[in-house]
Coordinates of C-alpha atoms in Angstrom, one line a residue:
Chain A
M1 CA 90.5 111.1 135.2
S2 CA 91.9 113.8 137.5
K3 CA 95.1 112.0 138.6
I4 CA 98.1 114.2 137.7
N5 CA 101.8 114.4 138.4
S6 CA 102.5 116.5 141.5
A7 CA 104.6 118.7 139.3
E8 CA 101.6 120.2 137.6
Q9 CA 101.2 123.2 139.8
S10 CA 104.9 124.0 140.0
T11 CA 107.4 125.2 137.5
V12 CA 107.3 122.3 135.1
D13 CA 107.7 123.4 131.4
W14 CA 104.6 122.2 129.5
S15 CA 105.6 124.1 126.4
K16 CA 107.1 121.1 124.6
G17 CA 103.8 119.3 125.1
A18 CA 101.6 117.5 127.5
A19 CA 100.7 113.8 127.8
Y20 CA 98.3 111.4 129.4
L21 CA 99.5 107.8 130.0
D22 CA 97.5 105.1 131.6
G23 CA 95.5 107.4 133.9
A24 CA 98.1 110.1 134.7
F25 CA 98.9 113.5 133.1
M26 CA 102.5 114.5 132.7
P27 CA 104.8 116.6 130.5
I28 CA 105.4 114.9 127.1
S29 CA 109.0 114.1 127.9
E30 CA 107.8 111.8 130.8
A31 CA 105.5 109.8 128.6
R32 CA 107.4 106.5 128.1
V33 CA 106.5 103.0 127.2
P34 CA 108.2 100.0 129.0
V35 CA 110.7 98.3 126.7
T36 CA 108.9 95.0 127.5
D37 CA 105.4 96.4 126.5
W38 CA 103.9 94.5 123.5
A39 CA 102.8 97.9 122.1
Y40 CA 106.5 98.4 121.3
R41 CA 107.8 94.8 121.3
R42 CA 105.1 93.4 118.9
S43 CA 104.0 96.8 117.5
D44 CA 100.6 95.8 119.1
A45 CA 99.0 99.3 119.2
V46 CA 96.6 101.5 117.3
Y47 CA 96.5 105.2 117.2
D48 CA 95.0 108.3 115.7
V49 CA 96.1 111.9 115.3
V50 CA 94.0 115.1 115.2
S51 CA 95.3 118.6 114.5
V52 CA 94.5 121.8 116.4
F53 CA 94.8 125.1 114.6
D54 CA 94.2 128.4 116.2
G55 CA 92.6 126.8 119.2
Q56 CA 90.3 124.5 117.3
F57 CA 90.3 120.7 116.9
F58 CA 89.6 119.6 113.3
R59 CA 87.0 116.9 112.9
L60 CA 87.5 115.5 116.3
D61 CA 84.4 113.4 116.1
D62 CA 85.7 111.7 113.0
H63 CA 89.1 111.0 114.6
L64 CA 87.5 109.7 117.8
A65 CA 85.2 107.4 115.7
R66 CA 88.1 106.1 113.6
F67 CA 90.2 105.5 116.7
R68 CA 87.4 103.5 118.3
R69 CA 87.1 101.5 115.1
S70 CA 90.8 100.8 115.1
I71 CA 90.6 99.8 118.8
E72 CA 87.8 97.3 118.1
R73 CA 89.3 96.0 114.9
Y74 CA 92.4 94.9 116.8
R75 CA 90.5 93.7 119.8
F76 CA 91.7 96.2 122.4
T77 CA 89.6 96.9 125.5
P78 CA 90.9 100.1 127.1
K79 CA 88.9 101.4 130.0
E80 CA 88.4 104.9 128.7
T81 CA 85.2 105.8 126.8
D82 CA 85.1 108.1 123.8
A83 CA 83.8 110.9 126.0
E84 CA 86.7 110.3 128.4
I85 CA 89.2 110.3 125.6
R86 CA 87.7 113.6 124.3
H87 CA 88.1 115.1 127.7
I88 CA 91.7 113.9 128.0
L89 CA 92.5 115.5 124.6
H90 CA 91.0 118.8 125.8
R91 CA 92.9 118.5 129.1
I92 CA 96.4 117.9 127.5
M93 CA 95.8 120.8 125.1
A94 CA 94.9 123.0 128.2
L95 CA 98.0 121.8 130.0
S96 CA 100.2 122.5 127.0
G97 CA 98.7 125.9 126.3
L98 CA 99.4 125.3 122.6
R99 CA 97.3 127.1 120.0
S100 CA 98.3 124.8 117.2
A101 CA 99.2 121.2 117.9
Y102 CA 99.6 117.6 116.7
V103 CA 97.5 115.6 119.1
A104 CA 98.0 111.8 119.2
M105 CA 95.9 109.2 120.9
D106 CA 97.3 105.6 121.2
C107 CA 95.9 102.4 122.5
L108 CA 98.6 100.0 123.8
R109 CA 98.4 96.3 124.3
G110 CA 100.4 96.4 127.5
Q111 CA 101.7 92.9 128.6
A112 CA 100.5 89.9 130.5
S113 CA 102.3 88.4 133.5
L114 CA 105.7 87.0 133.0
G115 CA 105.7 83.9 130.7
V116 CA 102.2 84.5 129.4
R117 CA 102.3 85.2 125.7
V118 CA 98.7 85.4 124.7
P119 CA 97.6 89.0 123.8
S120 CA 94.1 88.6 125.2
K121 CA 95.6 88.4 128.7
A122 CA 97.2 91.9 128.6
R123 CA 95.7 95.0 130.2
N124 CA 95.3 97.5 127.5
Y125 CA 95.7 101.3 128.1
I126 CA 95.5 104.7 126.5
A127 CA 98.3 107.2 125.9
C128 CA 97.8 110.6 124.4
Y129 CA 100.0 113.6 123.8
A130 CA 99.8 117.1 122.4
A131 CA 103.0 118.5 120.8
P132 CA 103.6 121.7 118.8
F133 CA 102.2 121.4 115.3
T134 CA 104.6 120.6 112.6
S135 CA 103.7 120.2 108.9
L136 CA 104.6 117.2 106.8
V137 CA 107.0 119.6 105.0
P138 CA 108.8 122.9 105.6
D139 CA 107.0 126.0 104.2
E140 CA 109.5 126.4 101.4
H141 CA 108.6 122.9 100.1
L142 CA 104.9 123.9 100.1
A143 CA 105.8 126.6 97.5
R144 CA 108.1 124.5 95.4
G145 CA 106.0 121.4 95.7
L146 CA 106.9 117.9 97.0
K147 CA 109.4 115.8 95.1
L148 CA 107.9 112.3 95.2
A149 CA 109.4 108.9 94.2
I150 CA 107.5 105.6 93.6
S151 CA 109.1 103.1 96.0
T152 CA 110.3 99.7 94.9
I153 CA 109.1 98.4 98.3
P154 CA 105.5 97.2 98.2
R155 CA 103.1 98.3 101.0
I156 CA 102.3 95.7 103.6
P157 CA 99.1 94.1 102.1
H158 CA 95.8 94.7 103.7
E159 CA 95.3 90.9 104.2
S160 CA 98.3 90.8 106.6
V161 CA 97.8 94.1 108.5
D162 CA 94.7 96.1 108.0
A163 CA 95.9 99.6 107.2
T164 CA 92.4 101.1 107.6
A165 CA 92.9 100.5 111.4
K166 CA 95.7 103.0 112.0
N167 CA 98.8 101.2 113.1
F168 CA 102.6 101.6 113.5
H169 CA 103.6 98.9 110.9
W170 CA 105.9 101.3 109.0
G171 CA 108.8 99.0 108.1
D172 CA 108.0 99.3 104.4
M173 CA 107.5 103.1 104.8
N174 CA 110.7 103.5 106.8
M175 CA 112.9 101.8 104.2
A176 CA 111.0 103.6 101.4
M177 CA 111.9 106.9 103.1
F178 CA 115.6 106.0 102.9
E179 CA 115.2 105.0 99.3
A180 CA 113.4 108.3 98.4
E181 CA 116.2 110.3 100.1
D182 CA 118.8 108.3 98.2
R183 CA 117.0 109.3 95.0
G184 CA 116.8 113.0 95.9
A185 CA 113.0 112.9 96.7
D186 CA 111.2 114.3 99.8
F187 CA 108.9 111.3 100.2
P188 CA 108.1 108.0 98.7
V189 CA 104.7 106.7 97.5
L190 CA 104.1 103.0 97.8
L191 CA 102.4 100.5 95.5
D192 CA 100.6 97.3 96.5
L193 CA 101.8 93.9 95.4
K194 CA 99.8 94.3 92.1
G195 CA 101.5 97.6 91.3
N196 CA 98.6 99.9 92.2
L197 CA 99.0 103.1 94.2
T198 CA 98.4 102.8 98.0
E199 CA 99.7 105.7 100.2
G200 CA 102.9 107.3 101.5
P201 CA 104.3 107.6 105.1
G202 CA 101.6 109.6 106.8
F203 CA 99.6 110.7 103.8
N204 CA 97.1 109.7 101.2
V205 CA 97.8 110.3 97.5
F206 CA 95.6 111.9 94.8
I207 CA 96.4 112.3 91.1
V208 CA 94.8 114.8 88.7
T209 CA 94.5 113.8 85.0
D210 CA 92.5 115.9 82.5
G211 CA 90.9 117.8 85.3
I212 CA 89.6 114.6 87.0
V213 CA 90.8 113.8 90.6
A214 CA 91.4 110.2 91.5
T215 CA 92.6 108.4 94.7
P216 CA 92.9 104.7 95.6
D217 CA 90.2 102.7 97.2
Y218 CA 92.2 99.9 98.9
N219 CA 95.2 99.0 101.1
M220 CA 95.5 102.4 102.7
L221 CA 94.3 104.4 105.6
E222 CA 90.9 106.1 105.0
G223 CA 92.3 109.5 105.9
V224 CA 90.2 112.2 107.5
S225 CA 92.0 114.8 105.3
R226 CA 91.3 112.5 102.3
L227 CA 87.6 112.6 103.3
S228 CA 87.8 116.4 103.6
V229 CA 89.2 116.7 100.1
L230 CA 86.6 114.4 98.7
E231 CA 84.0 116.8 100.3
L232 CA 85.7 119.8 98.9
C233 CA 85.8 118.4 95.4
R234 CA 82.1 117.9 95.5
E235 CA 81.6 121.5 96.7
L236 CA 83.9 122.9 94.0
G237 CA 82.3 120.7 91.3
I238 CA 85.5 118.8 90.6
D239 CA 85.0 115.2 89.3
V240 CA 86.5 112.6 91.7
Q241 CA 87.1 108.9 91.1
I242 CA 87.9 106.4 94.0
R243 CA 89.4 103.4 92.2
P244 CA 92.6 101.4 91.6
I245 CA 95.3 103.6 90.2
S246 CA 98.3 102.1 88.3
A247 CA 101.9 103.2 88.8
Q248 CA 101.9 104.3 85.2
E249 CA 98.9 106.6 85.8
V250 CA 100.9 108.1 88.7
R251 CA 103.9 108.7 86.5
D252 CA 101.8 110.3 83.8
A253 CA 99.5 112.4 86.0
D254 CA 99.1 116.1 85.3
E255 CA 99.2 116.8 89.0
I256 CA 99.7 114.9 92.2
F257 CA 98.9 116.0 95.7
V258 CA 98.9 114.4 99.1
T259 CA 96.6 114.9 102.1
S260 CA 97.6 114.6 105.8
T261 CA 96.6 115.8 109.2
A262 CA 100.1 117.2 109.2
G263 CA 99.4 119.9 106.6
G264 CA 96.0 119.3 104.9
V265 CA 96.6 119.4 101.1
I266 CA 100.1 119.5 99.7
G267 CA 100.9 119.7 96.0
A268 CA 103.8 117.8 94.3
S269 CA 106.0 119.2 91.6
R270 CA 108.1 116.1 90.7
I271 CA 107.4 112.4 90.4
D272 CA 110.4 110.1 89.9
G273 CA 112.4 113.1 88.7
R274 CA 109.8 114.2 86.1
I275 CA 108.8 117.8 86.4
M276 CA 105.1 118.7 86.6
N277 CA 103.5 122.1 86.3
N278 CA 106.7 124.1 85.7
D279 CA 108.1 122.5 88.9
R280 CA 105.3 123.8 91.1
P281 CA 102.1 122.4 92.6
G282 CA 99.4 122.3 90.0
P283 CA 96.3 124.5 89.8
V284 CA 93.7 121.9 91.1
S285 CA 96.1 121.1 94.0
E286 CA 96.4 124.8 94.8
E287 CA 92.7 125.5 94.6
L288 CA 92.0 122.6 97.0
R289 CA 94.8 123.7 99.4
E290 CA 93.6 127.3 99.5
T291 CA 90.0 126.2 99.9
Y292 CA 90.9 123.8 102.7
W293 CA 92.8 126.4 104.7
T294 CA 90.3 129.2 104.2
K295 CA 87.5 127.0 105.4
R296 CA 89.5 125.8 108.4
K297 CA 90.3 129.4 109.4
N298 CA 86.5 129.9 109.3
G299 CA 85.9 127.1 111.7
W300 CA 85.0 124.3 109.3
H301 CA 84.4 121.1 111.3
G302 CA 86.0 122.9 114.2
E303 CA 85.7 122.2 118.0
P304 CA 87.2 124.9 120.2
V305 CA 89.7 123.6 122.7
Q306 CA 88.5 123.9 126.3
Y307 CA 91.6 125.7 127.6
D308 CA 90.1 125.6 131.1
A309 CA 89.6 121.7 131.0
A310 CA 90.6 120.2 134.4
Chain V
M1 CA 130.1 102.0 129.1
S2 CA 130.3 102.4 132.9
K3 CA 127.5 105.0 133.4
I4 CA 125.0 103.6 135.8
N5 CA 122.0 104.8 137.8
S6 CA 123.0 106.0 141.2
A7 CA 120.7 103.4 142.7
E8 CA 123.0 100.5 141.7
Q9 CA 124.9 100.4 145.0
S10 CA 121.8 100.7 147.1
T11 CA 118.8 98.6 147.8
V12 CA 117.4 98.4 144.3
D13 CA 115.8 95.1 143.5
W14 CA 117.5 93.8 140.3
S15 CA 115.8 90.4 140.6
K16 CA 113.1 91.2 138.0
G17 CA 115.9 92.0 135.6
A18 CA 118.5 94.5 134.5
A19 CA 118.6 96.8 131.5
Y20 CA 120.8 99.0 129.5
L21 CA 119.3 102.0 127.6
D22 CA 121.3 104.5 125.5
G23 CA 124.4 104.4 127.7
A24 CA 123.0 103.8 131.2
F25 CA 122.3 100.7 133.2
M26 CA 119.1 100.4 135.3
P27 CA 116.6 98.0 136.7
I28 CA 114.3 96.6 133.9
S29 CA 111.3 98.5 135.2
E30 CA 113.0 101.8 134.4
A31 CA 113.8 100.9 130.8
R32 CA 111.3 102.9 128.8
V33 CA 111.0 104.3 125.3
P34 CA 109.6 107.8 124.7
V35 CA 106.1 107.6 123.3
T36 CA 107.3 109.9 120.5
D37 CA 110.3 107.6 119.5
W38 CA 110.1 106.2 116.0
A39 CA 111.1 102.8 117.4
Y40 CA 107.6 102.6 118.9
R41 CA 105.8 105.1 116.7
R42 CA 106.9 103.6 113.3
S43 CA 108.0 100.3 114.7
D44 CA 111.5 101.3 113.4
A45 CA 113.7 99.0 115.4
V46 CA 115.4 95.6 115.1
Y47 CA 116.3 93.2 117.9
D48 CA 117.6 89.9 118.9
V49 CA 117.2 87.5 121.8
V50 CA 119.7 85.1 123.3
S51 CA 119.0 82.7 126.1
V52 CA 121.1 82.0 129.2
F53 CA 120.7 78.6 131.0
D54 CA 122.6 77.6 134.0
G55 CA 124.9 80.6 133.7
Q56 CA 125.7 80.1 130.0
F57 CA 124.8 82.1 127.0
F58 CA 123.8 79.9 124.0
R59 CA 125.4 80.8 120.7
L60 CA 126.0 84.4 121.7
D61 CA 128.3 84.9 118.6
D62 CA 125.5 83.8 116.3
H63 CA 123.0 86.1 117.9
L64 CA 125.4 89.1 117.9
A65 CA 126.2 88.4 114.2
R66 CA 122.5 88.3 113.3
F67 CA 121.8 91.4 115.4
R68 CA 124.5 93.3 113.4
R69 CA 123.1 92.0 110.1
S70 CA 119.6 93.3 111.2
I71 CA 121.1 96.6 112.2
E72 CA 122.8 97.0 108.8
R73 CA 119.8 95.7 106.8
Y74 CA 117.6 98.5 108.2
R75 CA 120.4 101.1 108.0
F76 CA 120.8 101.8 111.7
T77 CA 124.1 103.3 113.0
P78 CA 124.3 102.8 116.8
K79 CA 127.5 103.8 118.4
E80 CA 128.1 100.5 120.2
T81 CA 130.4 97.9 118.6
D82 CA 129.7 94.1 118.8
A83 CA 132.4 93.8 121.5
E84 CA 130.6 96.6 123.5
I85 CA 127.2 94.9 123.1
R86 CA 128.7 91.6 124.3
H87 CA 130.0 93.4 127.3
I88 CA 126.7 95.1 128.0
L89 CA 124.9 91.7 127.9
H90 CA 127.4 90.2 130.4
R91 CA 127.0 93.3 132.6
I92 CA 123.2 93.2 132.7
M93 CA 123.4 89.4 133.5
A94 CA 125.8 90.2 136.3
L95 CA 123.5 93.0 137.6
S96 CA 120.5 90.7 137.5
G97 CA 122.2 87.8 139.1
L98 CA 120.0 85.5 137.1
R99 CA 121.2 82.0 136.2
S100 CA 118.6 81.5 133.5
A101 CA 117.4 84.4 131.4
Y102 CA 115.8 85.8 128.3
V103 CA 118.3 88.4 127.1
A104 CA 117.1 91.0 124.5
M105 CA 119.1 93.5 122.5
D106 CA 117.3 96.2 120.6
C107 CA 118.4 98.9 118.2
L108 CA 116.0 101.9 118.1
R109 CA 115.7 104.6 115.5
G110 CA 115.2 107.4 118.0
Q111 CA 113.8 110.5 116.5
A112 CA 115.0 113.6 114.6
S113 CA 114.4 117.2 115.8
L114 CA 110.8 118.4 115.9
G115 CA 109.3 118.6 112.4
V116 CA 112.0 116.5 110.7
R117 CA 110.4 113.3 109.4
V118 CA 113.4 111.6 107.6
P119 CA 114.6 108.6 109.4
S120 CA 118.3 109.1 108.4
K121 CA 118.3 112.2 110.6
A122 CA 117.6 110.3 113.9
R123 CA 120.2 109.3 116.4
N124 CA 120.0 105.5 116.8
Y125 CA 120.6 103.8 120.1
I126 CA 120.8 100.4 121.8
A127 CA 118.6 99.0 124.6
C128 CA 119.2 95.6 126.2
Y129 CA 117.6 93.7 129.0
A130 CA 117.9 90.5 130.9
A131 CA 114.7 89.1 132.4
P132 CA 113.9 85.7 134.1
F133 CA 113.8 83.0 131.5
T134 CA 110.3 81.9 130.5
S135 CA 109.5 79.2 128.0
L136 CA 107.2 79.6 125.0
V137 CA 104.9 77.2 126.8
P138 CA 104.3 76.0 130.4
D139 CA 105.8 72.7 131.4
E140 CA 102.5 70.8 131.2
H141 CA 102.2 71.9 127.5
L142 CA 105.6 70.5 126.7
A143 CA 104.4 67.0 127.8
R144 CA 101.0 67.1 126.1
G145 CA 102.3 68.9 123.0
L146 CA 101.4 72.2 121.4
K147 CA 98.0 72.6 119.8
L148 CA 98.6 74.5 116.6
A149 CA 96.2 76.2 114.2
I150 CA 96.9 77.4 110.7
S151 CA 96.0 81.0 110.6
T152 CA 93.8 82.6 107.9
I153 CA 96.0 85.7 108.2
P154 CA 98.9 85.7 105.8
R155 CA 102.4 86.6 107.1
I156 CA 103.6 90.0 106.1
P157 CA 105.5 89.3 102.8
H158 CA 109.3 89.4 102.7
E159 CA 109.1 92.0 99.9
S160 CA 107.4 94.5 102.3
V161 CA 109.3 93.8 105.5
D162 CA 112.3 91.5 105.5
A163 CA 111.7 89.0 108.3
T164 CA 115.3 87.7 108.2
A165 CA 116.2 91.0 109.9
K166 CA 114.4 90.5 113.2
N167 CA 111.7 93.1 113.7
F168 CA 108.6 93.9 115.7
H169 CA 106.1 93.8 112.8
W170 CA 103.8 91.4 114.5
G171 CA 100.4 92.7 113.5
D172 CA 99.6 89.6 111.6
M173 CA 101.0 87.4 114.4
N174 CA 99.0 89.4 117.0
M175 CA 95.7 88.8 115.3
A176 CA 96.6 85.2 114.5
M177 CA 97.1 84.6 118.2
F178 CA 93.6 85.9 119.0
E179 CA 92.3 83.7 116.2
A180 CA 94.2 80.6 117.5
E181 CA 92.8 81.2 121.0
D182 CA 89.3 81.5 119.5
R183 CA 89.8 78.1 118.0
G184 CA 91.2 76.4 121.1
A185 CA 94.8 76.3 120.0
D186 CA 97.9 77.4 121.8
F187 CA 99.6 79.1 118.9
P188 CA 99.0 79.9 115.2
V189 CA 101.3 79.1 112.3
L190 CA 101.2 81.5 109.4
L191 CA 101.2 80.9 105.7
D192 CA 102.6 83.3 103.0
L193 CA 100.4 84.8 100.3
K194 CA 100.9 81.7 98.2
G195 CA 99.7 79.4 100.9
N196 CA 103.1 78.0 102.0
L197 CA 104.3 77.7 105.6
T198 CA 106.3 80.5 107.1
E199 CA 106.6 80.7 110.9
G200 CA 104.7 81.4 114.1
P201 CA 104.9 84.1 116.7
G202 CA 108.4 83.7 118.0
F203 CA 109.2 80.3 116.5
N204 CA 110.2 78.4 113.3
V205 CA 108.2 75.4 112.3
F206 CA 109.3 71.9 111.1
I207 CA 107.2 69.0 109.9
V208 CA 108.2 65.3 109.9
T209 CA 106.7 63.1 107.2
D210 CA 107.9 59.5 106.6
G211 CA 110.9 60.2 108.8
I212 CA 112.0 63.2 106.8
V213 CA 112.3 66.5 108.5
A214 CA 111.4 69.6 106.5
T215 CA 111.3 73.4 107.2
P216 CA 110.6 76.4 105.0
D217 CA 113.3 78.4 103.2
Y218 CA 111.6 81.8 102.8
N219 CA 109.7 84.6 104.4
M220 CA 110.7 83.8 107.9
L221 CA 113.4 84.5 110.5
E222 CA 116.5 82.3 110.1
G223 CA 116.3 81.2 113.7
V224 CA 119.3 80.3 115.7
S225 CA 117.4 77.4 117.3
R226 CA 116.3 76.4 113.8
L227 CA 120.0 76.3 112.8
S228 CA 120.8 74.2 115.9
V229 CA 118.2 71.7 114.9
L230 CA 119.5 71.5 111.4
E231 CA 122.9 70.7 112.9
L232 CA 121.4 68.1 115.3
C233 CA 119.6 66.3 112.4
R234 CA 122.9 66.0 110.6
E235 CA 124.5 64.6 113.7
L236 CA 121.7 62.1 114.3
G237 CA 121.5 61.0 110.7
I238 CA 118.0 62.4 110.1
D239 CA 117.2 63.6 106.6
V240 CA 116.3 67.3 106.4
Q241 CA 114.8 69.3 103.5
I242 CA 114.8 73.1 103.4
R243 CA 112.1 73.9 100.9
P244 CA 108.6 75.4 100.4
I245 CA 106.0 73.5 102.4
S246 CA 102.3 73.7 101.5
A247 CA 99.5 74.1 104.0
Q248 CA 98.3 70.6 103.0
E249 CA 101.7 69.1 103.9
V250 CA 101.4 70.7 107.3
R251 CA 97.9 69.4 107.9
D252 CA 99.0 65.9 106.8
A253 CA 102.3 65.7 108.6
D254 CA 103.2 62.8 110.9
E255 CA 104.8 65.2 113.4
I256 CA 105.2 69.0 113.8
F257 CA 107.6 70.7 116.1
V258 CA 108.6 74.3 116.6
T259 CA 112.0 75.9 117.6
S260 CA 112.5 79.0 119.6
T261 CA 115.1 80.6 121.8
A262 CA 112.3 80.5 124.4
G263 CA 112.4 76.7 124.8
G264 CA 114.5 75.0 122.1
V265 CA 112.5 72.3 120.4
I266 CA 108.8 71.9 121.3
G267 CA 106.7 69.2 119.8
A268 CA 103.0 69.6 118.8
S269 CA 100.2 67.1 119.3
R270 CA 97.4 68.8 117.3
I271 CA 97.1 70.7 114.1
D272 CA 93.8 72.4 113.3
G273 CA 92.1 70.0 115.7
R274 CA 93.6 66.8 114.1
I275 CA 95.3 64.6 116.7
M276 CA 98.9 63.4 115.9
N277 CA 100.9 60.7 117.8
N278 CA 98.2 59.8 120.3
D279 CA 97.9 63.4 121.3
R280 CA 101.6 63.7 122.3
P281 CA 104.7 65.1 120.6
G282 CA 106.1 62.6 118.1
P283 CA 109.3 60.5 118.4
V284 CA 111.5 62.5 116.1
S285 CA 110.4 65.7 117.9
E286 CA 111.2 64.1 121.3
E287 CA 114.6 62.8 120.2
L288 CA 115.5 66.3 118.9
R289 CA 114.3 67.9 122.1
E290 CA 116.2 65.6 124.4
T291 CA 119.4 65.8 122.4
Y292 CA 119.1 69.6 122.3
W293 CA 118.8 69.9 126.0
T294 CA 121.4 67.2 126.9
K295 CA 123.9 69.0 124.7
R296 CA 123.1 72.4 126.1
K297 CA 123.5 71.1 129.7
N298 CA 127.0 69.9 128.5
G299 CA 128.0 73.4 127.4
W300 CA 127.2 73.1 123.6
H301 CA 127.9 76.5 122.0
G302 CA 128.0 77.9 125.5
E303 CA 129.7 81.1 126.8
P304 CA 129.8 81.4 130.6
V305 CA 128.3 84.6 131.9
Q306 CA 130.9 86.9 133.5
Y307 CA 129.1 87.5 136.7
D308 CA 131.8 89.9 137.8
A309 CA 131.4 92.1 134.7
A310 CA 131.6 95.8 135.6

């Protein structure tokens, strides 16, 4: 666990972030995946992302547990234990010195010897990095609210690729982002093949109708921020439904908000060009956003970074 | 185009392969993708693979044309022209000195500046490599025939990710390969959500029933080897149908064979444990395999590698 590039003690600039890759620590710019690695070449990898604010990890236990479930779901066998991954994350935060960060942990398939094509024969490995935190949206978009568009491209179905195990199969999302930009929106939201709401690129989606909050139950990542909002709704006495949501319900909603490790709760002001709430995030979205951030500033589900981790 | 690592003139071992990455030539082991690159992190990349046998590219024009269609389909804008990519492929073959090779060309999304999440803002780039040729299967499996298993995991639907633009969305294939291994098979073949045949990991699939060859028309890569076999069937006077093929037709077929840049035509001997043709590839499969390789040895659709390319 203590192997590190010789550069560590010298004048290397860690401010852009620090990484761990297959046993070694290094500046983020040095963390690279072989072009022949199946993690890239077959998108055969799983990952998770945890945020750090003000020197505190948010729900690190939950992210580590989900990461392990993703690893097992896709039959990876990395050598690192959960305790070791936790230590790596503290260490890369310590190396970076960042107070707020986007902290990723990946498990990569690797590759077997030349000519062997069976994934079970590859040696899997872990890569992690801590980069400066960036929100899903710039601050000015938080105030004006997200412009969302319902994509014409259906989300990859759960039956083909299980989205509850966090993975890089974003081909649908990638093209939906181009489509949203073409239509003047900030982000797309994707439907499943039956026309029900799933998720967007990097976030879960909630609607608010007649004061009742609802979010999908299927074909999407079970987000840690989503879970946090479900807890907040219970605390605040807001009714929540977890159920299939049709595209029409999304189009007709009083409010829409999204949840993401990259920003917590973010309200929308437009859906497919329709203006909601006077072109601003709605009141339920704002209450949840404010409560989320107030609680986080007070250490909710926090784990202090060990800035002396070695 | 002429930028090259300083190591070129020295004692670097190019025998494991040569690569080009974003403007520079290098040994294959140095060709790496940043862990933060969307090509890896969102599987936002397209690719193609051409084979070289005996110093000749096979159907290089067709592969370059398909690569360009994939690039355009997914809205990439790399700086290299087709003529430049062709030159790069000759150059990496020259650097490697290989007589037979698996030659890949990738177009990667890259990434935008920190905090920008829109794929249109990224600078796209090209990576290519030439590695020693390896077949889909070891030689002994060619003789005994492939053992295939119909996967329970449906192929990602065309509507979500267009498989005709060659991409790395292999999550369904990856798990299907584990499943096939669990069942004692060499490779899986995947059905679509309606239960019709699509393709396998890295190959198209054909069935032969009552002397008639059939292959699917939808939700799979339009393989260059597949195209070559369709041409061969016409030459040999074999009837061919391009149409939906049910799982039951696959299970009941007289013969099954697969086509791939990694090996041309390869016959199967078992499907879901059922033995075909006395546990050997069938006669139509063998005729097509032999014709394919005889013609290739005679320069069919060949383009000689410029081993002096600089």
